mmCIF file of C-alpha atoms (C1' of nucleotides) in Angstrom:
data_model
loop_
_atom_site.group_PDB
_atom_site.id
_atom_site.type_symbol
_atom_site.label_atom_id
_atom_site.label_comp_id
_atom_site.label_asym_id
_atom_site.label_seq_id
_atom_site.Cartn_x
_atom_site.Cartn_y
_atom_site.Cartn_z
ATOM 1 C CA MET A 1 -48.558 52.416 103.784
ATOM 2 C CA ARG A 2 -48.774 52.145 99.900
ATOM 3 C CA ALA A 3 -45.466 53.221 98.444
ATOM 4 C CA ARG A 4 -47.243 52.291 95.166
ATOM 5 C CA ASN A 5 -49.213 55.232 95.321
ATOM 6 C CA LYS A 6 -46.391 57.511 93.777
ATOM 7 C CA ILE A 7 -46.610 55.664 90.164
ATOM 8 C CA ARG A 8 -50.338 55.134 90.193
ATOM 9 C CA ALA A 9 -50.912 57.886 87.696
ATOM 10 C CA ILE A 10 -48.013 56.720 85.396
ATOM 11 C CA SER A 11 -48.700 52.693 85.530
ATOM 12 C CA GLY A 12 -52.256 52.999 85.123
ATOM 13 C CA GLY A 13 -55.639 54.810 85.420
ATOM 14 C CA ARG A 14 -55.169 58.654 85.272
ATOM 15 C CA GLN A 15 -52.888 59.869 82.680
ATOM 16 C CA THR A 16 -51.681 62.807 84.712
ATOM 17 C CA LEU A 17 -49.154 63.826 87.245
ATOM 18 C CA THR A 18 -49.105 65.761 90.683
ATOM 19 C CA ILE A 19 -46.189 68.206 90.847
ATOM 20 C CA GLY A 20 -44.525 66.184 93.422
ATOM 21 C CA GLN A 21 -44.575 62.870 91.021
ATOM 22 C CA VAL A 22 -43.325 65.337 88.083
ATOM 23 C CA ALA A 23 -40.382 66.758 90.231
ATOM 24 C CA GLN A 24 -39.397 62.950 91.255
ATOM 25 C CA LEU A 25 -39.340 62.037 87.767
ATOM 26 C CA SER A 26 -37.569 64.762 86.364
ATOM 27 C CA GLY A 27 -35.104 65.141 89.321
ATOM 28 C CA VAL A 28 -35.560 68.327 90.447
ATOM 29 C CA GLY A 29 -37.411 69.915 93.256
ATOM 30 C CA ILE A 30 -41.276 70.992 93.645
ATOM 31 C CA GLU A 31 -40.208 74.484 93.993
ATOM 32 C CA THR A 32 -38.187 74.516 90.851
ATOM 33 C CA ILE A 33 -40.950 73.577 89.068
ATOM 34 C CA ARG A 34 -43.279 76.320 90.381
ATOM 35 C CA PHE A 35 -40.378 78.636 89.889
ATOM 36 C CA TYR A 36 -40.171 77.291 86.166
ATOM 37 C CA GLU A 37 -43.736 77.954 85.839
ATOM 38 C CA ARG A 38 -43.548 81.483 86.943
ATOM 39 C CA GLU A 39 -40.729 82.037 84.402
ATOM 40 C CA GLY A 40 -42.449 80.454 81.592
ATOM 41 C CA LEU A 41 -40.484 77.856 81.070
ATOM 42 C CA ILE A 42 -43.230 75.226 81.417
ATOM 43 C CA PRO A 43 -46.766 76.012 80.506
ATOM 44 C CA GLU A 44 -49.053 76.670 83.450
ATOM 45 C CA PRO A 45 -50.833 73.069 83.794
ATOM 46 C CA PRO A 46 -54.429 72.725 84.370
ATOM 47 C CA ARG A 47 -55.892 72.411 88.090
ATOM 48 C CA ARG A 48 -58.264 69.930 89.478
ATOM 49 C CA GLU A 49 -60.925 71.122 91.705
ATOM 50 C CA SER A 50 -58.918 71.285 94.521
ATOM 51 C CA GLY A 51 -56.339 73.613 92.974
ATOM 52 C CA TYR A 52 -54.068 70.981 92.510
ATOM 53 C CA ARG A 53 -51.841 71.217 89.472
ATOM 54 C CA ASP A 54 -52.389 68.388 87.018
ATOM 55 C CA TYR A 55 -49.489 67.816 84.755
ATOM 56 C CA PRO A 56 -49.409 66.086 81.411
ATOM 57 C CA PRO A 57 -46.120 63.497 81.479
ATOM 58 C CA GLU A 58 -44.451 65.501 78.578
ATOM 59 C CA VAL A 59 -43.466 67.759 80.998
ATOM 60 C CA VAL A 60 -40.745 65.756 82.500
ATOM 61 C CA LYS A 61 -39.150 65.876 79.166
ATOM 62 C CA ARG A 62 -39.362 69.321 79.039
ATOM 63 C CA ILE A 63 -37.862 69.932 82.458
ATOM 64 C CA GLN A 64 -35.040 67.423 81.502
ATOM 65 C CA PHE A 65 -34.414 69.293 78.762
ATOM 66 C CA ILE A 66 -34.052 72.466 80.559
ATOM 67 C CA LYS A 67 -31.593 70.740 83.196
ATOM 68 C CA LYS A 68 -29.494 69.626 80.121
ATOM 69 C CA ALA A 69 -29.243 72.580 78.400
ATOM 70 C CA GLN A 70 -28.066 74.393 81.762
ATOM 71 C CA GLU A 71 -25.678 71.873 82.126
ATOM 72 C CA LEU A 72 -24.178 72.887 78.651
ATOM 73 C CA GLY A 73 -23.889 76.606 79.638
ATOM 74 C CA PHE A 74 -27.270 77.782 78.105
ATOM 75 C CA SER A 75 -29.101 80.109 80.771
ATOM 76 C CA LEU A 76 -32.609 79.665 81.712
ATOM 77 C CA LYS A 77 -33.503 82.300 79.194
ATOM 78 C CA ASP A 78 -31.207 80.530 76.446
ATOM 79 C CA ALA A 79 -33.673 77.101 77.105
ATOM 80 C CA LYS A 80 -36.795 79.039 77.003
ATOM 81 C CA GLU A 81 -35.948 80.323 73.354
ATOM 82 C CA LEU A 82 -34.629 76.879 72.144
ATOM 83 C CA LEU A 83 -37.872 75.306 73.641
ATOM 84 C CA SER A 84 -39.922 77.868 71.848
ATOM 85 C CA LEU A 85 -38.334 77.251 68.423
ATOM 86 C CA ARG A 86 -41.148 75.812 66.544
ATOM 87 C CA ILE A 87 -42.995 75.939 63.450
ATOM 88 C CA LYS A 88 -46.211 77.847 63.773
ATOM 89 C CA PRO A 89 -48.544 78.576 61.192
ATOM 90 C CA ASN A 90 -48.072 82.043 61.366
ATOM 91 C CA THR A 91 -44.278 81.973 61.800
ATOM 92 C CA THR A 92 -42.504 82.608 58.909
ATOM 93 C CA CYS A 93 -40.265 79.479 57.880
ATOM 94 C CA ALA A 94 -37.375 81.981 57.450
ATOM 95 C CA VAL A 95 -37.358 83.149 61.002
ATOM 96 C CA VAL A 96 -37.271 80.012 62.284
ATOM 97 C CA LYS A 97 -34.332 78.954 60.046
ATOM 98 C CA THR A 98 -32.285 81.882 61.153
ATOM 99 C CA LYS A 99 -32.546 81.479 64.644
ATOM 100 C CA ALA A 100 -32.106 77.837 64.563
ATOM 101 C CA SER A 101 -28.881 78.173 62.786
ATOM 102 C CA GLN A 102 -27.520 80.749 65.072
ATOM 103 C CA LYS A 103 -28.385 78.313 67.798
ATOM 104 C CA ILE A 104 -26.505 75.431 65.672
ATOM 105 C CA ALA A 105 -23.479 77.849 65.227
ATOM 106 C CA SER A 106 -23.177 78.506 68.937
ATOM 107 C CA ILE A 107 -23.503 74.654 69.707
ATOM 108 C CA ASP A 108 -20.782 74.118 67.193
ATOM 109 C CA GLU A 109 -18.402 76.446 68.906
ATOM 110 C CA LYS A 110 -19.087 74.939 72.292
ATOM 111 C CA ILE A 111 -18.332 71.569 70.931
ATOM 112 C CA GLN A 112 -15.111 72.504 69.121
ATOM 113 C CA ASP A 113 -14.198 74.257 72.532
ATOM 114 C CA LEU A 114 -14.915 70.921 74.255
ATOM 115 C CA GLU A 115 -12.818 69.225 71.790
ATOM 116 C CA ARG A 116 -9.675 71.413 72.365
ATOM 117 C CA MET A 117 -10.246 70.752 76.215
ATOM 118 C CA LYS A 118 -10.186 67.307 75.822
ATOM 119 C CA SER A 119 -7.001 66.966 73.897
ATOM 120 C CA ALA A 120 -5.290 69.057 76.055
ATOM 121 C CA LEU A 121 -6.224 66.708 78.902
ATOM 122 C CA ALA A 122 -5.305 63.757 76.478
ATOM 123 C CA LYS A 123 -1.821 65.328 76.212
ATOM 124 C CA LEU A 124 -1.567 65.269 79.806
ATOM 125 C CA THR A 125 -2.081 61.763 80.457
ATOM 126 C CA THR A 126 0.086 61.141 77.595
ATOM 127 C CA ALA A 127 3.028 62.983 79.100
ATOM 128 C CA CYS A 128 2.316 60.970 82.487
ATOM 129 C CA ASP A 129 2.594 57.943 80.710
ATOM 130 C CA GLU A 130 6.131 59.076 79.225
ATOM 131 C CA ARG A 131 7.562 60.151 82.469
ATOM 132 C CA GLY A 132 10.173 62.368 80.474
ATOM 133 C CA PRO A 133 11.383 65.930 80.781
ATOM 134 C CA ILE A 134 8.107 67.120 79.710
ATOM 135 C CA SER A 135 6.281 70.459 81.451
ATOM 136 C CA GLU A 136 4.818 70.097 84.736
ATOM 137 C CA CYS A 137 1.323 71.296 83.312
ATOM 138 C CA PRO A 138 0.402 70.582 79.631
ATOM 139 C CA ILE A 139 -3.022 72.358 80.192
ATOM 140 C CA LEU A 140 -1.825 75.360 81.240
ATOM 141 C CA ASP A 141 1.039 75.085 78.185
ATOM 142 C CA ALA A 142 -2.308 74.435 75.910
ATOM 143 C CA VAL A 143 -3.843 77.583 77.681
ATOM 144 C CA GLU A 144 -0.494 79.687 77.206
ATOM 145 C CA ALA A 145 -0.593 78.421 73.387
ATOM 146 C CA GLY A 146 -3.801 80.025 73.396
ATOM 147 C CA ILE A 147 -5.755 77.044 72.654
ATOM 148 C CA PHE A 148 -9.115 78.904 72.209
ATOM 149 C CA GLN A 149 -8.130 82.072 70.889
ATOM 150 C CA ALA A 150 -4.947 81.701 68.617
ATOM 151 C CA GLN A 151 -5.972 78.261 67.153
ATOM 152 C CA SER A 152 -6.371 79.381 63.643
ATOM 153 C CA LYS A 153 -3.207 81.263 63.342
ATOM 154 C CA GLY A 154 -1.142 78.705 63.149
ATOM 155 C CA GLU A 155 0.837 79.692 66.375
ATOM 156 C CA LYS A 156 2.789 77.190 68.420
ATOM 157 C CA ARG A 157 4.385 77.233 71.798
ATOM 158 C CA MET B 1 10.113 108.833 78.848
ATOM 159 C CA ARG B 2 7.982 105.851 78.523
ATOM 160 C CA ALA B 3 5.396 106.894 75.952
ATOM 161 C CA ARG B 4 2.269 104.759 74.720
ATOM 162 C CA ASN B 5 1.642 103.616 78.308
ATOM 163 C CA LYS B 6 -1.265 100.999 77.510
ATOM 164 C CA ILE B 7 0.931 98.721 75.084
ATOM 165 C CA ARG B 8 4.148 99.902 76.876
ATOM 166 C CA ALA B 9 4.587 96.383 78.856
ATOM 167 C CA ILE B 10 3.529 94.515 76.040
ATOM 168 C CA SER B 11 5.451 95.710 72.938
ATOM 169 C CA GLY B 12 8.741 96.169 74.380
ATOM 170 C CA GLY B 13 10.698 97.075 77.881
ATOM 171 C CA ARG B 14 8.983 95.448 80.643
ATOM 172 C CA GLN B 15 7.517 92.109 80.231
ATOM 173 C CA THR B 16 4.713 92.578 83.040
ATOM 174 C CA LEU B 17 1.051 94.059 82.776
ATOM 175 C CA THR B 18 -0.760 96.009 85.054
ATOM 176 C CA ILE B 19 -4.169 94.525 86.217
ATOM 177 C CA GLY B 20 -6.247 97.530 83.911
ATOM 178 C CA GLN B 21 -3.832 95.950 80.969
ATOM 179 C CA VAL B 22 -4.647 92.092 82.089
ATOM 180 C CA ALA B 23 -8.491 93.005 82.285
ATOM 181 C CA GLN B 24 -8.266 94.319 78.572
ATOM 182 C CA LEU B 25 -6.547 91.687 77.196
ATOM 183 C CA SER B 26 -8.577 89.159 78.426
ATOM 184 C CA GLY B 27 -11.913 90.608 77.994
ATOM 185 C CA VAL B 28 -13.014 90.897 81.834
ATOM 186 C CA GLY B 29 -13.156 93.523 84.434
ATOM 187 C CA ILE B 30 -10.626 94.530 86.788
ATOM 188 C CA GLU B 31 -13.051 93.598 89.682
ATOM 189 C CA THR B 32 -13.207 90.167 88.214
ATOM 190 C CA ILE B 33 -9.615 89.588 88.136
ATOM 191 C CA ARG B 34 -9.213 90.586 91.868
ATOM 192 C CA PHE B 35 -12.166 88.306 92.744
ATOM 193 C CA TYR B 36 -10.224 85.384 90.780
ATOM 194 C CA GLU B 37 -7.466 86.175 92.820
ATOM 195 C CA ARG B 38 -9.324 85.899 96.187
ATOM 196 C CA GLU B 39 -11.047 82.803 94.856
ATOM 197 C CA GLY B 40 -7.685 81.422 94.095
ATOM 198 C CA LEU B 41 -8.287 80.927 90.424
ATOM 199 C CA ILE B 42 -5.132 82.827 89.666
ATOM 200 C CA PRO B 43 -2.053 83.006 91.655
ATOM 201 C CA GLU B 44 -1.318 86.343 93.503
ATOM 202 C CA PRO B 45 1.075 88.505 91.355
ATOM 203 C CA PRO B 46 4.020 89.923 92.976
ATOM 204 C CA ARG B 47 3.799 93.862 93.535
ATOM 205 C CA ARG B 48 5.767 96.835 92.638
ATOM 206 C CA GLU B 49 6.963 99.237 95.324
ATOM 207 C CA SER B 50 3.898 101.215 94.936
ATOM 208 C CA GLY B 51 1.770 98.015 95.776
ATOM 209 C CA TYR B 52 0.475 97.640 92.253
ATOM 210 C CA ARG B 53 0.107 94.192 91.002
ATOM 211 C CA ASP B 54 2.536 93.187 88.589
ATOM 212 C CA TYR B 55 1.231 90.475 86.047
ATOM 213 C CA PRO B 56 3.260 88.129 83.967
ATOM 214 C CA PRO B 57 1.492 87.817 80.477
ATOM 215 C CA GLU B 58 0.483 84.533 80.658
ATOM 216 C CA VAL B 59 -2.286 84.904 83.357
ATOM 217 C CA VAL B 60 -4.419 86.443 80.205
ATOM 218 C CA LYS B 61 -4.411 83.075 78.748
ATOM 219 C CA ARG B 62 -5.283 81.596 82.130
ATOM 220 C CA ILE B 63 -8.208 83.819 82.576
ATOM 221 C CA GLN B 64 -9.377 83.284 78.939
ATOM 222 C CA PHE B 65 -9.572 79.425 79.918
ATOM 223 C CA ILE B 66 -11.685 80.234 82.773
ATOM 224 C CA LYS B 67 -14.241 82.016 80.742
ATOM 225 C CA LYS B 68 -14.231 79.473 78.103
ATOM 226 C CA ALA B 69 -14.818 76.896 80.666
ATOM 227 C CA GLN B 70 -17.692 78.734 82.270
ATOM 228 C CA GLU B 71 -19.683 78.801 78.706
ATOM 229 C CA LEU B 72 -19.126 75.335 78.539
ATOM 230 C CA GLY B 73 -21.385 74.815 81.835
ATOM 231 C CA PHE B 74 -18.227 74.061 84.224
ATOM 232 C CA SER B 75 -18.461 76.373 87.406
ATOM 233 C CA LEU B 76 -15.550 78.062 88.541
ATOM 234 C CA LYS B 77 -14.634 75.304 91.193
ATOM 235 C CA ASP B 78 -14.392 73.005 87.994
ATOM 236 C CA ALA B 79 -12.257 75.335 86.294
ATOM 237 C CA LYS B 80 -10.022 75.609 89.262
ATOM 238 C CA GLU B 81 -9.733 71.738 89.292
ATOM 239 C CA LEU B 82 -8.884 71.609 85.409
ATOM 240 C CA LEU B 83 -6.289 74.239 85.982
ATOM 241 C CA SER B 84 -4.559 72.478 88.829
ATOM 242 C CA LEU B 85 -4.434 69.270 86.899
ATOM 243 C CA ARG B 86 -0.594 68.930 86.498
ATOM 244 C CA ILE B 87 2.298 66.628 87.194
ATOM 245 C CA LYS B 88 4.155 67.770 89.901
ATOM 246 C CA PRO B 89 7.196 66.012 91.085
ATOM 247 C CA ASN B 90 5.233 64.406 94.291
ATOM 248 C CA THR B 91 2.018 63.938 93.013
ATOM 249 C CA THR B 92 1.744 60.408 91.464
ATOM 250 C CA CYS B 93 0.984 59.886 88.038
ATOM 251 C CA ALA B 94 -2.079 57.383 88.815
ATOM 252 C CA VAL B 95 -3.791 60.305 90.426
ATOM 253 C CA VAL B 96 -3.427 62.718 87.515
ATOM 254 C CA LYS B 97 -4.642 60.063 84.876
ATOM 255 C CA THR B 98 -7.876 59.312 87.226
ATOM 256 C CA LYS B 99 -8.750 62.662 87.171
ATOM 257 C CA ALA B 100 -7.959 63.697 83.791
ATOM 258 C CA SER B 101 -10.013 60.631 82.383
ATOM 259 C CA GLN B 102 -12.945 61.737 84.835
ATOM 260 C CA LYS B 103 -12.788 65.146 83.306
ATOM 261 C CA ILE B 104 -12.667 63.779 79.673
ATOM 262 C CA ALA B 105 -15.517 61.599 80.330
ATOM 263 C CA SER B 106 -17.398 64.543 81.370
ATOM 264 C CA ILE B 107 -16.706 66.560 78.435
ATOM 265 C CA ASP B 108 -17.323 63.539 76.222
ATOM 266 C CA GLU B 109 -20.839 63.507 77.791
ATOM 267 C CA LYS B 110 -21.508 67.248 77.124
ATOM 268 C CA ILE B 111 -20.074 66.763 73.183
ATOM 269 C CA GLN B 112 -22.997 63.983 72.840
ATOM 270 C CA ASP B 113 -25.611 66.017 74.617
ATOM 271 C CA LEU B 114 -24.749 68.768 72.246
ATOM 272 C CA GLU B 115 -24.710 66.519 69.234
ATOM 273 C CA ARG B 116 -27.879 65.607 69.960
ATOM 274 C CA MET B 117 -29.510 69.233 70.341
ATOM 275 C CA LYS B 118 -27.667 69.825 67.397
ATOM 276 C CA SER B 119 -29.401 67.091 65.446
ATOM 277 C CA ALA B 120 -32.910 68.193 67.021
ATOM 278 C CA LEU B 121 -32.192 71.651 65.439
ATOM 279 C CA ALA B 122 -31.041 70.355 62.000
ATOM 280 C CA LYS B 123 -34.459 68.227 62.134
ATOM 281 C CA LEU B 124 -36.370 71.647 62.718
ATOM 282 C CA THR B 125 -34.843 73.346 59.640
ATOM 283 C CA THR B 126 -35.261 70.608 57.584
ATOM 284 C CA ALA B 127 -39.012 70.307 58.507
ATOM 285 C CA CYS B 128 -39.064 74.029 57.731
ATOM 286 C CA ASP B 129 -37.910 73.199 54.151
ATOM 287 C CA GLU B 130 -40.296 70.615 53.619
ATOM 288 C CA ARG B 131 -43.270 72.328 54.335
ATOM 289 C CA GLY B 132 -45.091 69.284 54.825
ATOM 290 C CA PRO B 133 -47.713 68.041 57.295
ATOM 291 C CA ILE B 134 -45.110 67.753 60.070
ATOM 292 C CA SER B 135 -44.945 68.386 63.647
ATOM 293 C CA GLU B 136 -45.036 71.872 64.598
ATOM 294 C CA CYS B 137 -42.240 71.446 67.378
ATOM 295 C CA PRO B 138 -39.574 69.007 66.289
ATOM 296 C CA ILE B 139 -37.111 70.004 69.273
ATOM 297 C CA LEU B 140 -40.234 69.040 71.681
ATOM 298 C CA ASP B 141 -40.499 65.839 69.820
ATOM 299 C CA ALA B 142 -37.240 65.322 70.363
ATOM 300 C CA VAL B 143 -37.368 66.057 73.947
ATOM 301 C CA GLU B 144 -40.380 63.914 74.176
ATOM 302 C CA ALA B 145 -38.584 61.106 72.643
ATOM 303 C CA GLY B 146 -36.099 61.231 75.397
ATOM 304 C CA ILE B 147 -33.175 62.506 73.220
ATOM 305 C CA PHE B 148 -31.233 62.630 76.414
ATOM 306 C CA GLN B 149 -32.348 60.036 78.649
ATOM 307 C CA ALA B 150 -33.255 56.954 76.788
ATOM 308 C CA GLN B 151 -30.339 57.183 74.330
ATOM 309 C CA SER B 152 -27.900 55.238 75.691
ATOM 310 C CA LYS B 153 -30.284 52.194 76.958
ATOM 311 C CA GLY B 154 -30.855 51.120 73.269
ATOM 312 C CA GLU B 155 -34.382 52.346 73.052
ATOM 313 C CA LYS B 156 -36.363 53.765 70.422
ATOM 314 C CA ARG B 157 -35.886 56.792 69.004
ATOM 315 C "C1'" DT C 1 2.520 121.326 90.912
ATOM 316 C "C1'" DT C 2 -1.298 120.163 89.545
ATOM 317 C "C1'" DA C 3 -4.321 117.770 87.164
ATOM 318 C "C1'" DC C 4 -6.419 113.273 86.083
ATOM 319 C "C1'" DG C 5 -6.456 108.628 85.242
ATOM 320 C "C1'" DG C 6 -5.044 104.167 87.132
ATOM 321 C "C1'" DC C 7 -4.390 101.309 91.166
ATOM 322 C "C1'" DC C 8 -5.221 100.087 96.314
ATOM 323 C "C1'" DT C 9 -8.554 97.924 100.070
ATOM 324 C "C1'" DG C 10 -12.804 97.218 102.031
ATOM 325 C "C1'" DT C 11 -17.679 96.806 101.743
ATOM 326 C "C1'" DA C 12 -21.937 96.791 99.742
ATOM 327 C "C1'" DC C 13 -24.841 95.347 96.131
ATOM 328 C "C1'" DC C 14 -26.940 92.918 92.037
ATOM 329 C "C1'" DC C 15 -28.561 89.330 89.169
ATOM 330 C "C1'" DC C 16 -29.686 84.125 88.558
ATOM 331 C "C1'" DA C 17 -31.523 80.236 89.853
ATOM 332 C "C1'" DC C 18 -33.050 78.281 93.230
ATOM 333 C "C1'" DT C 19 -34.864 76.819 97.992
ATOM 334 C "C1'" DA C 20 -36.815 77.507 102.405
ATOM 335 C "C1'" DC C 21 -40.462 78.571 105.404
ATOM 336 C "C1'" DA C 22 -45.165 80.044 107.107
ATOM 337 C "C1'" DG C 23 -49.680 79.562 106.936
ATOM 338 C "C1'" DG C 24 -53.151 77.006 105.544
ATOM 339 C "C1'" DG C 25 -56.402 73.328 102.380
ATOM 340 C "C1'" DT C 26 -56.780 68.379 100.297
ATOM 341 C "C1'" DC C 27 -56.435 63.581 100.337
ATOM 342 C "C1'" DA C 28 -56.238 58.536 101.717
ATOM 343 C "C1'" DA C 29 -55.732 55.311 104.789
ATOM 344 C "C1'" DT C 30 -56.563 54.323 109.452
ATOM 345 C "C1'" DA D 1 -63.160 61.606 112.466
ATOM 346 C "C1'" DT D 2 -58.263 61.992 112.492
ATOM 347 C "C1'" DT D 3 -53.707 61.645 111.119
ATOM 348 C "C1'" DG D 4 -49.984 62.722 108.092
ATOM 349 C "C1'" DA D 5 -48.381 63.247 103.606
ATOM 350 C "C1'" DC D 6 -49.111 65.924 99.912
ATOM 351 C "C1'" DC D 7 -50.215 70.622 97.815
ATOM 352 C "C1'" DC D 8 -51.537 75.576 97.768
ATOM 353 C "C1'" DT D 9 -49.870 80.964 97.840
ATOM 354 C "C1'" DG D 10 -46.716 84.157 99.164
ATOM 355 C "C1'" DT D 11 -42.731 85.750 100.655
ATOM 356 C "C1'" DA D 12 -37.960 85.523 102.236
ATOM 357 C "C1'" DG D 13 -33.193 83.882 102.090
ATOM 358 C "C1'" DT D 14 -28.877 81.573 100.087
ATOM 359 C "C1'" DG D 15 -25.182 80.703 96.754
ATOM 360 C "C1'" DG D 16 -22.663 81.298 92.891
ATOM 361 C "C1'" DG D 17 -20.275 84.884 90.246
ATOM 362 C "C1'" DG D 18 -19.399 89.135 89.568
ATOM 363 C "C1'" DT D 19 -19.871 94.627 89.838
ATOM 364 C "C1'" DA D 20 -20.155 99.390 91.808
ATOM 365 C "C1'" DC D 21 -18.770 102.586 94.715
ATOM 366 C "C1'" DA D 22 -15.889 105.052 98.660
ATOM 367 C "C1'" DG D 23 -11.782 107.051 99.832
ATOM 368 C "C1'" DG D 24 -7.415 107.263 99.291
ATOM 369 C "C1'" DC D 25 -2.564 106.435 97.091
ATOM 370 C "C1'" DC D 26 0.587 106.366 92.376
ATOM 371 C "C1'" DG D 27 2.338 108.231 88.488
ATOM 372 C "C1'" DT D 28 3.196 111.105 84.591
ATOM 373 C "C1'" DA D 29 1.908 114.659 80.965
ATOM 374 C "C1'" DA D 30 1.110 119.945 81.025
#
DNA sequence: TTACGGCCTGTACCCCACTACAGGGTCAAT
DNA sequence: ATTGACCCTGTAGTGGGGTACAGGCCGTAA
């Protein structure tokens, strides 16, 4: 009953991981890892004689990146694109830069939107403090003022 | 005698919208609107004698908010919660504040993660400019350095 | 009054991202 | 040698979030 078994590969000896270890370390299910492999999100790992997948530890970070990207509203396809953005000898720099700056732009947009949401929520708590004769739903007020749409037009409610 | 059917309700006369008009203005399909209604994301609108849904214009902003929230990695359930955060006469202020600050915290986390992604991408373009003997995949480097995991623990970067 | 687009309900179907078996081989401790 | 956890391939099913009809009523310009 050696629970130590689980971390054997990490703490010493062998430098590779089984799929189960990868799953545990990255916080996803085994099936998800095989799914990502099928979808080309993570590379096919080498196999042992037994046919077992033999993972390098880096794959854990890659999977965590994928999960993060998803939480931030990117699809798996987006995540794949992000991960494949790299400088390869025969890729022109211009191409990489173009793609990267597109991604940066879309990230900036998300950040802006999140900031607007955040300030709407902040307004809500403030209104709560003041307990004055304030509208009963500041978020909707913000929404109705077009927080995401009319922002740059200088409109007000 | 009402001409210009499509914008009639918007430009003058009647202050309400048909489902088709709402769809067009908010950039989603008609079926999506009915779906949101079934799911309780937008209130059931009053009906005309004909049975047609008769929307107040505010619903457009509400739908746009829902769409934005989705793009930012919130589920429809999350969006519903965000929209229902309001100060009602019989809701205690404390409850609202607690929920709001939880939402704000999760938004802040998203912003942090996006900033980290962004800087990884920025590094990529810089590396590209310098054309030096730099790693071929800065994003993965960042990932491998645990940009999302080790950050808050004061670990190396 | 007819044509034709818009709206109604209801049901079925679709894509994405998993998740769960079934049936069978592997590995390490007992 | 056996046990039981772990891994394999393959296929099927699930839940979220829509999307697409079918069959039928409404509304209005010609």
